[in-house]
């Protein structure tokens, strides 16, 4: 994970909340019981984890790898870009407090830039790709409908390149990657690339932000 200078940083996520798709295609809360999980990839998992940890209704976020085999789910191997894995986060949430649709809005408008192909900010390679790993057909349907609405609304100046693919396994990353920002708030990469996302989340979605 590379470090870029503060002078080179610009926020790419100044999207108005007025452009959010409607929720007509969200997963009905009546069809789910208990906590649910969602797995998203969108660049370095440090920032993704921190963003979703600060949402009301989210009880746990784990940094890890999805898209490849268990045998290659190790940071040193994934970093080569040849394992088919993407750095991902597994989010455990209560759908009675926050919906899958709402998680998608944070994913697309705060957590990462869905128009960057196989890269995110200073990071390059397929391990940093934008991807939604769906656990069932409902998640697949809602994710595709959400992207369709974002495209129709021309929310972003470039096409969305987010993949929607089946979840065939999620493997937790090494312990030192977990809660990385909480433990390393002054790490240069974090200061440059991730803390601005948390500030944006607090400003743009104050109704669901938690400290």
mmCIF file of N, CA and C in Angstrom, residues 35-126:
data_model
loop_
_atom_site.group_PDB
_atom_site.id
_atom_site.type_symbol
_atom_site.label_atom_id
_atom_site.label_comp_id
_atom_site.label_asym_id
_atom_site.label_seq_id
_atom_site.Cartn_x
_atom_site.Cartn_y
_atom_site.Cartn_z
ATOM 1 N N UNK A 35 -29.229 -11.223 12.282
ATOM 2 C CA UNK A 35 -28.203 -10.458 11.580
ATOM 3 C C UNK A 35 -27.898 -11.071 10.223
ATOM 4 N N UNK A 36 -27.440 -10.225 9.307
ATOM 5 C CA UNK A 36 -27.083 -10.626 7.951
ATOM 6 C C UNK A 36 -25.649 -10.178 7.674
ATOM 7 N N UNK A 37 -25.077 -10.676 6.590
ATOM 8 C CA UNK A 37 -23.730 -10.264 6.212
ATOM 9 C C UNK A 37 -23.696 -9.782 4.775
ATOM 10 N N UNK A 38 -22.787 -8.866 4.504
ATOM 11 C CA UNK A 38 -22.532 -8.363 3.156
ATOM 12 C C UNK A 38 -21.022 -8.336 2.965
ATOM 13 N N UNK A 39 -20.567 -8.661 1.752
ATOM 14 C CA UNK A 39 -19.135 -8.659 1.458
ATOM 15 C C UNK A 39 -18.878 -7.738 0.273
ATOM 16 N N UNK A 40 -18.078 -6.705 0.507
ATOM 17 C CA UNK A 40 -17.751 -5.705 -0.513
ATOM 18 C C UNK A 40 -16.236 -5.594 -0.660
ATOM 19 N N UNK A 41 -15.798 -5.276 -1.871
ATOM 20 C CA UNK A 41 -14.395 -4.971 -2.131
ATOM 21 C C UNK A 41 -14.319 -3.619 -2.821
ATOM 22 N N UNK A 42 -13.310 -2.833 -2.442
ATOM 23 C CA UNK A 42 -13.172 -1.519 -3.056
ATOM 24 C C UNK A 42 -11.892 -0.835 -2.621
ATOM 25 N N UNK A 43 -10.772 -1.434 -2.980
ATOM 26 C CA UNK A 43 -9.498 -0.857 -2.587
ATOM 27 C C UNK A 43 -8.998 -1.426 -1.280
ATOM 28 N N UNK A 44 -8.090 -0.723 -0.647
ATOM 29 C CA UNK A 44 -7.503 -1.174 0.611
ATOM 30 C C UNK A 44 -8.584 -1.419 1.663
ATOM 31 N N UNK A 45 -8.522 -2.581 2.298
ATOM 32 C CA UNK A 45 -9.588 -2.907 3.245
ATOM 33 C C UNK A 45 -9.519 -2.110 4.537
ATOM 34 N N UNK A 46 -8.397 -1.442 4.821
ATOM 35 C CA UNK A 46 -8.339 -0.631 6.041
ATOM 36 C C UNK A 46 -9.443 0.434 6.066
ATOM 37 N N UNK A 47 -9.530 1.196 4.992
ATOM 38 C CA UNK A 47 -10.509 2.266 4.931
ATOM 39 C C UNK A 47 -11.930 1.741 4.824
ATOM 40 N N UNK A 48 -12.129 0.689 4.041
ATOM 41 C CA UNK A 48 -13.454 0.097 3.915
ATOM 42 C C UNK A 48 -13.958 -0.362 5.276
ATOM 43 N N UNK A 49 -13.090 -1.049 6.020
ATOM 44 C CA UNK A 49 -13.472 -1.534 7.338
ATOM 45 C C UNK A 49 -13.879 -0.374 8.247
ATOM 46 N N UNK A 50 -13.079 0.663 8.282
ATOM 47 C CA UNK A 50 -13.346 1.787 9.179
ATOM 48 C C UNK A 50 -14.657 2.483 8.853
ATOM 49 N N UNK A 51 -14.942 2.662 7.570
ATOM 50 C CA UNK A 51 -16.190 3.326 7.176
ATOM 51 C C UNK A 51 -17.390 2.550 7.685
ATOM 52 N N UNK A 52 -17.428 1.250 7.444
ATOM 53 C CA UNK A 52 -18.611 0.478 7.822
ATOM 54 C C UNK A 52 -18.701 0.239 9.319
ATOM 55 N N UNK A 53 -17.575 0.278 10.023
ATOM 56 C CA UNK A 53 -17.614 0.150 11.480
ATOM 57 C C UNK A 53 -18.312 1.336 12.129
ATOM 58 N N UNK A 54 -18.377 2.450 11.434
ATOM 59 C CA UNK A 54 -18.985 3.655 12.000
ATOM 60 C C UNK A 54 -20.446 3.822 11.602
ATOM 61 N N UNK A 55 -21.117 2.730 11.256
ATOM 62 C CA UNK A 55 -22.523 2.798 10.879
ATOM 63 C C UNK A 55 -23.403 2.189 11.966
ATOM 64 N N UNK A 56 -24.456 2.881 12.318
ATOM 65 C CA UNK A 56 -25.442 2.318 13.233
ATOM 66 C C UNK A 56 -26.077 1.087 12.581
ATOM 67 N N UNK A 57 -26.237 0.051 13.362
ATOM 68 C CA UNK A 57 -26.820 -1.187 12.844
ATOM 69 C C UNK A 57 -25.783 -2.196 12.401
ATOM 70 N N UNK A 58 -24.521 -1.767 12.292
ATOM 71 C CA UNK A 58 -23.428 -2.679 11.946
ATOM 72 C C UNK A 58 -22.738 -3.111 13.237
ATOM 73 N N UNK A 59 -22.653 -4.421 13.452
ATOM 74 C CA UNK A 59 -22.091 -4.933 14.693
ATOM 75 C C UNK A 59 -20.655 -5.433 14.556
ATOM 76 N N UNK A 60 -20.232 -5.747 13.323
ATOM 77 C CA UNK A 60 -18.883 -6.271 13.151
ATOM 78 C C UNK A 60 -18.443 -6.090 11.708
ATOM 79 N N UNK A 61 -17.163 -5.770 11.516
ATOM 80 C CA UNK A 61 -16.579 -5.683 10.179
ATOM 81 C C UNK A 61 -15.216 -6.366 10.238
ATOM 82 N N UNK A 62 -14.979 -7.263 9.298
ATOM 83 C CA UNK A 62 -13.727 -8.020 9.246
ATOM 84 C C UNK A 62 -13.045 -7.751 7.913
ATOM 85 N N UNK A 63 -11.774 -7.446 7.946
ATOM 86 C CA UNK A 63 -10.987 -7.296 6.726
ATOM 87 C C UNK A 63 -10.506 -8.664 6.266
ATOM 88 N N UNK A 64 -10.560 -8.893 4.951
ATOM 89 C CA UNK A 64 -10.132 -10.185 4.452
ATOM 90 C C UNK A 64 -10.029 -10.231 2.946
ATOM 91 N N UNK A 65 -10.188 -11.422 2.405
ATOM 92 C CA UNK A 65 -9.987 -11.649 0.979
ATOM 93 C C UNK A 65 -11.128 -12.488 0.417
ATOM 94 N N UNK A 66 -11.581 -12.142 -0.794
ATOM 95 C CA UNK A 66 -12.608 -12.904 -1.503
ATOM 96 C C UNK A 66 -12.243 -12.982 -2.974
ATOM 97 N N UNK A 67 -12.677 -14.073 -3.608
ATOM 98 C CA UNK A 67 -12.478 -14.213 -5.040
ATOM 99 C C UNK A 67 -11.500 -15.289 -5.437
ATOM 100 N N UNK A 68 -10.663 -15.737 -4.500
ATOM 101 C CA UNK A 68 -9.675 -16.761 -4.778
ATOM 102 C C UNK A 68 -9.823 -17.927 -3.821
ATOM 103 N N UNK A 69 -8.808 -18.755 -3.756
ATOM 104 C CA UNK A 69 -8.868 -19.950 -2.929
ATOM 105 C C UNK A 69 -8.364 -19.671 -1.519
ATOM 106 N N UNK A 70 -8.716 -20.572 -0.608
ATOM 107 C CA UNK A 70 -8.249 -20.435 0.773
ATOM 108 C C UNK A 70 -6.735 -20.533 0.857
ATOM 109 N N UNK A 71 -6.146 -21.336 -0.021
ATOM 110 C CA UNK A 71 -4.701 -21.566 0.026
ATOM 111 C C UNK A 71 -3.898 -20.300 -0.250
ATOM 112 N N UNK A 72 -4.481 -19.377 -1.015
ATOM 113 C CA UNK A 72 -3.744 -18.155 -1.368
ATOM 114 C C UNK A 72 -4.247 -16.927 -0.626
ATOM 115 N N UNK A 73 -5.100 -17.126 0.368
ATOM 116 C CA UNK A 73 -5.685 -16.000 1.112
ATOM 117 C C UNK A 73 -4.740 -15.503 2.191
ATOM 118 N N UNK A 74 -3.599 -15.008 1.747
ATOM 119 C CA UNK A 74 -2.587 -14.457 2.640
ATOM 120 C C UNK A 74 -2.099 -13.146 2.036
ATOM 121 N N UNK A 75 -1.904 -12.154 2.891
ATOM 122 C CA UNK A 75 -1.621 -10.814 2.396
ATOM 123 C C UNK A 75 -0.437 -10.767 1.442
ATOM 124 N N UNK A 76 0.636 -11.448 1.788
ATOM 125 C CA UNK A 76 1.813 -11.420 0.933
ATOM 126 C C UNK A 76 1.550 -11.963 -0.447
ATOM 127 N N UNK A 77 0.703 -12.990 -0.539
ATOM 128 C CA UNK A 77 0.385 -13.585 -1.828
ATOM 129 C C UNK A 77 -0.636 -12.730 -2.582
ATOM 130 N N UNK A 78 -1.649 -12.262 -1.877
ATOM 131 C CA UNK A 78 -2.685 -11.442 -2.528
ATOM 132 C C UNK A 78 -2.075 -10.170 -3.105
ATOM 133 N N UNK A 79 -1.093 -9.617 -2.417
ATOM 134 C CA UNK A 79 -0.471 -8.370 -2.855
ATOM 135 C C UNK A 79 0.236 -8.498 -4.198
ATOM 136 N N UNK A 80 0.522 -9.712 -4.627
ATOM 137 C CA UNK A 80 1.154 -9.915 -5.938
ATOM 138 C C UNK A 80 0.180 -9.650 -7.076
ATOM 139 N N UNK A 81 -1.124 -9.693 -6.766
ATOM 140 C CA UNK A 81 -2.134 -9.473 -7.794
ATOM 141 C C UNK A 81 -2.465 -10.695 -8.613
ATOM 142 N N UNK A 82 -1.898 -11.841 -8.274
ATOM 143 C CA UNK A 82 -2.111 -13.034 -9.084
ATOM 144 C C UNK A 82 -2.935 -14.126 -8.444
ATOM 145 N N UNK A 83 -3.632 -13.837 -7.348
ATOM 146 C CA UNK A 83 -4.375 -14.889 -6.635
ATOM 147 C C UNK A 83 -5.869 -14.905 -6.939
ATOM 148 N N UNK A 84 -6.354 -13.939 -7.687
ATOM 149 C CA UNK A 84 -7.778 -13.739 -7.984
ATOM 150 C C UNK A 84 -8.543 -13.152 -6.803
ATOM 151 N N UNK A 85 -7.877 -12.981 -5.682
ATOM 152 C CA UNK A 85 -8.538 -12.370 -4.527
ATOM 153 C C UNK A 85 -8.653 -10.854 -4.702
ATOM 154 N N UNK A 86 -9.628 -10.280 -4.006
ATOM 155 C CA UNK A 86 -9.728 -8.840 -3.811
ATOM 156 C C UNK A 86 -9.726 -8.576 -2.313
ATOM 157 N N UNK A 87 -9.049 -7.513 -1.908
ATOM 158 C CA UNK A 87 -9.157 -7.102 -0.509
ATOM 159 C C UNK A 87 -10.615 -6.722 -0.249
ATOM 160 N N UNK A 88 -11.215 -7.334 0.753
ATOM 161 C CA UNK A 88 -12.650 -7.215 0.974
ATOM 162 C C UNK A 88 -12.960 -7.003 2.451
ATOM 163 N N UNK A 89 -14.209 -6.664 2.718
ATOM 164 C CA UNK A 89 -14.682 -6.604 4.098
ATOM 165 C C UNK A 89 -15.984 -7.385 4.211
ATOM 166 N N UNK A 90 -16.116 -8.093 5.310
ATOM 167 C CA UNK A 90 -17.374 -8.781 5.615
ATOM 168 C C UNK A 90 -18.077 -8.001 6.706
ATOM 169 N N UNK A 91 -19.273 -7.539 6.411
ATOM 170 C CA UNK A 91 -20.038 -6.654 7.290
ATOM 171 C C UNK A 91 -21.195 -7.437 7.897
ATOM 172 N N UNK A 92 -21.272 -7.466 9.203
ATOM 173 C CA UNK A 92 -22.408 -8.069 9.898
ATOM 174 C C UNK A 92 -23.330 -6.942 10.351
ATOM 175 N N UNK A 93 -24.584 -7.023 9.957
ATOM 176 C CA UNK A 93 -25.502 -5.917 10.234
ATOM 177 C C UNK A 93 -26.889 -6.421 10.607
ATOM 178 N N UNK A 94 -27.644 -5.546 11.242
ATOM 179 C CA UNK A 94 -29.023 -5.824 11.629
ATOM 180 C C UNK A 94 -29.936 -5.142 10.624
ATOM 181 N N UNK A 95 -30.623 -5.896 9.752
ATOM 182 C CA UNK A 95 -31.454 -5.273 8.719
ATOM 183 C C UNK A 95 -32.643 -4.486 9.265
ATOM 184 N N UNK A 96 -32.961 -4.660 10.546
ATOM 185 C CA UNK A 96 -34.028 -3.850 11.127
ATOM 186 C C UNK A 96 -33.538 -2.445 11.464
ATOM 187 N N UNK A 97 -32.198 -2.256 11.472
ATOM 188 C CA UNK A 97 -31.616 -0.954 11.755
ATOM 189 C C UNK A 97 -30.985 -0.303 10.529
ATOM 190 N N UNK A 98 -30.405 -1.115 9.660
ATOM 191 C CA UNK A 98 -29.791 -0.598 8.441
ATOM 192 C C UNK A 98 -29.984 -1.634 7.340
ATOM 193 N N UNK A 99 -30.435 -1.195 6.193
ATOM 194 C CA UNK A 99 -30.762 -2.127 5.124
ATOM 195 C C UNK A 99 -29.565 -2.391 4.213
ATOM 196 N N UNK A 100 -29.683 -3.428 3.406
ATOM 197 C CA UNK A 100 -28.640 -3.730 2.424
ATOM 198 C C UNK A 100 -28.500 -2.569 1.448
ATOM 199 N N UNK A 101 -29.625 -1.989 1.072
ATOM 200 C CA UNK A 101 -29.612 -0.822 0.185
ATOM 201 C C UNK A 101 -28.825 0.334 0.789
ATOM 202 N N UNK A 102 -28.991 0.544 2.071
ATOM 203 C CA UNK A 102 -28.287 1.629 2.751
ATOM 204 C C UNK A 102 -26.788 1.350 2.792
ATOM 205 N N UNK A 103 -26.424 0.101 2.999
ATOM 206 C CA UNK A 103 -25.009 -0.266 2.941
ATOM 207 C C UNK A 103 -24.441 0.020 1.559
ATOM 208 N N UNK A 104 -25.224 -0.254 0.530
ATOM 209 C CA UNK A 104 -24.771 0.020 -0.834
ATOM 210 C C UNK A 104 -24.547 1.514 -1.055
ATOM 211 N N UNK A 105 -25.401 2.339 -0.477
ATOM 212 C CA UNK A 105 -25.229 3.780 -0.660
ATOM 213 C C UNK A 105 -23.912 4.244 -0.049
ATOM 214 N N UNK A 106 -23.543 3.702 1.103
ATOM 215 C CA UNK A 106 -22.271 4.052 1.724
ATOM 216 C C UNK A 106 -21.116 3.492 0.895
ATOM 217 N N UNK A 107 -21.278 2.292 0.413
ATOM 218 C CA UNK A 107 -20.240 1.647 -0.400
ATOM 219 C C UNK A 107 -19.928 2.465 -1.643
ATOM 220 N N UNK A 108 -20.955 2.908 -2.353
ATOM 221 C CA UNK A 108 -20.740 3.620 -3.609
ATOM 222 C C UNK A 108 -20.371 5.087 -3.422
ATOM 223 N N UNK A 109 -20.911 5.734 -2.408
ATOM 224 C CA UNK A 109 -20.761 7.180 -2.306
ATOM 225 C C UNK A 109 -19.721 7.642 -1.296
ATOM 226 N N UNK A 110 -19.236 6.737 -0.467
ATOM 227 C CA UNK A 110 -18.257 7.131 0.543
ATOM 228 C C UNK A 110 -17.029 6.220 0.540
ATOM 229 N N UNK A 111 -17.247 4.910 0.586
ATOM 230 C CA UNK A 111 -16.160 3.976 0.867
ATOM 231 C C UNK A 111 -15.122 3.873 -0.233
ATOM 232 N N UNK A 112 -15.525 4.101 -1.490
ATOM 233 C CA UNK A 112 -14.568 3.968 -2.586
ATOM 234 C C UNK A 112 -15.113 4.641 -3.834
ATOM 235 N N UNK A 113 -14.305 4.668 -4.882
ATOM 236 C CA UNK A 113 -14.707 5.213 -6.175
ATOM 237 C C UNK A 113 -15.003 4.041 -7.109
ATOM 238 N N UNK A 114 -16.279 3.796 -7.430
ATOM 239 C CA UNK A 114 -16.643 2.623 -8.228
ATOM 240 C C UNK A 114 -16.349 2.758 -9.715
ATOM 241 N N UNK A 115 -15.726 3.855 -10.126
ATOM 242 C CA UNK A 115 -15.402 4.029 -11.549
ATOM 243 C C UNK A 115 -13.946 3.703 -11.863
ATOM 244 N N UNK A 116 -13.171 3.334 -10.846
ATOM 245 C CA UNK A 116 -11.761 3.011 -11.056
ATOM 246 C C UNK A 116 -11.600 1.506 -11.268
ATOM 247 N N UNK A 117 -11.007 1.116 -12.383
ATOM 248 C CA UNK A 117 -10.853 -0.290 -12.744
ATOM 249 C C UNK A 117 -9.519 -0.829 -12.225
ATOM 250 N N UNK A 118 -9.611 -1.841 -11.364
ATOM 251 C CA UNK A 118 -8.421 -2.506 -10.832
ATOM 252 C C UNK A 118 -7.442 -1.529 -10.182
ATOM 253 N N UNK A 119 -7.986 -0.559 -9.520
ATOM 254 C CA UNK A 119 -7.171 0.381 -8.761
ATOM 255 C C UNK A 119 -8.081 1.163 -7.837
ATOM 256 N N UNK A 120 -7.474 1.809 -6.871
ATOM 257 C CA UNK A 120 -8.224 2.673 -5.964
ATOM 258 C C UNK A 120 -7.252 3.643 -5.341
ATOM 259 N N UNK A 121 -7.392 4.911 -5.699
ATOM 260 C CA UNK A 121 -6.448 5.892 -5.193
ATOM 261 C C UNK A 121 -5.036 5.539 -5.622
ATOM 262 N N UNK A 122 -4.110 5.444 -4.671
ATOM 263 C CA UNK A 122 -2.719 5.159 -5.021
ATOM 264 C C UNK A 122 -2.432 3.680 -5.259
ATOM 265 N N UNK A 123 -3.403 2.807 -4.998
ATOM 266 C CA UNK A 123 -3.175 1.363 -5.077
ATOM 267 C C UNK A 123 -3.564 0.818 -6.445
ATOM 268 N N UNK A 124 -2.731 -0.069 -6.987
ATOM 269 C CA UNK A 124 -2.945 -0.609 -8.327
ATOM 270 C C UNK A 124 -2.929 -2.127 -8.295
ATOM 271 N N UNK A 125 -3.796 -2.738 -9.105
ATOM 272 C CA UNK A 125 -3.823 -4.181 -9.227
ATOM 273 C C UNK A 125 -5.220 -4.731 -9.031
ATOM 274 N N UNK A 126 -5.494 -5.932 -9.557
ATOM 275 C CA UNK A 126 -6.838 -6.512 -9.451
ATOM 276 C C UNK A 126 -7.262 -6.802 -8.024
#
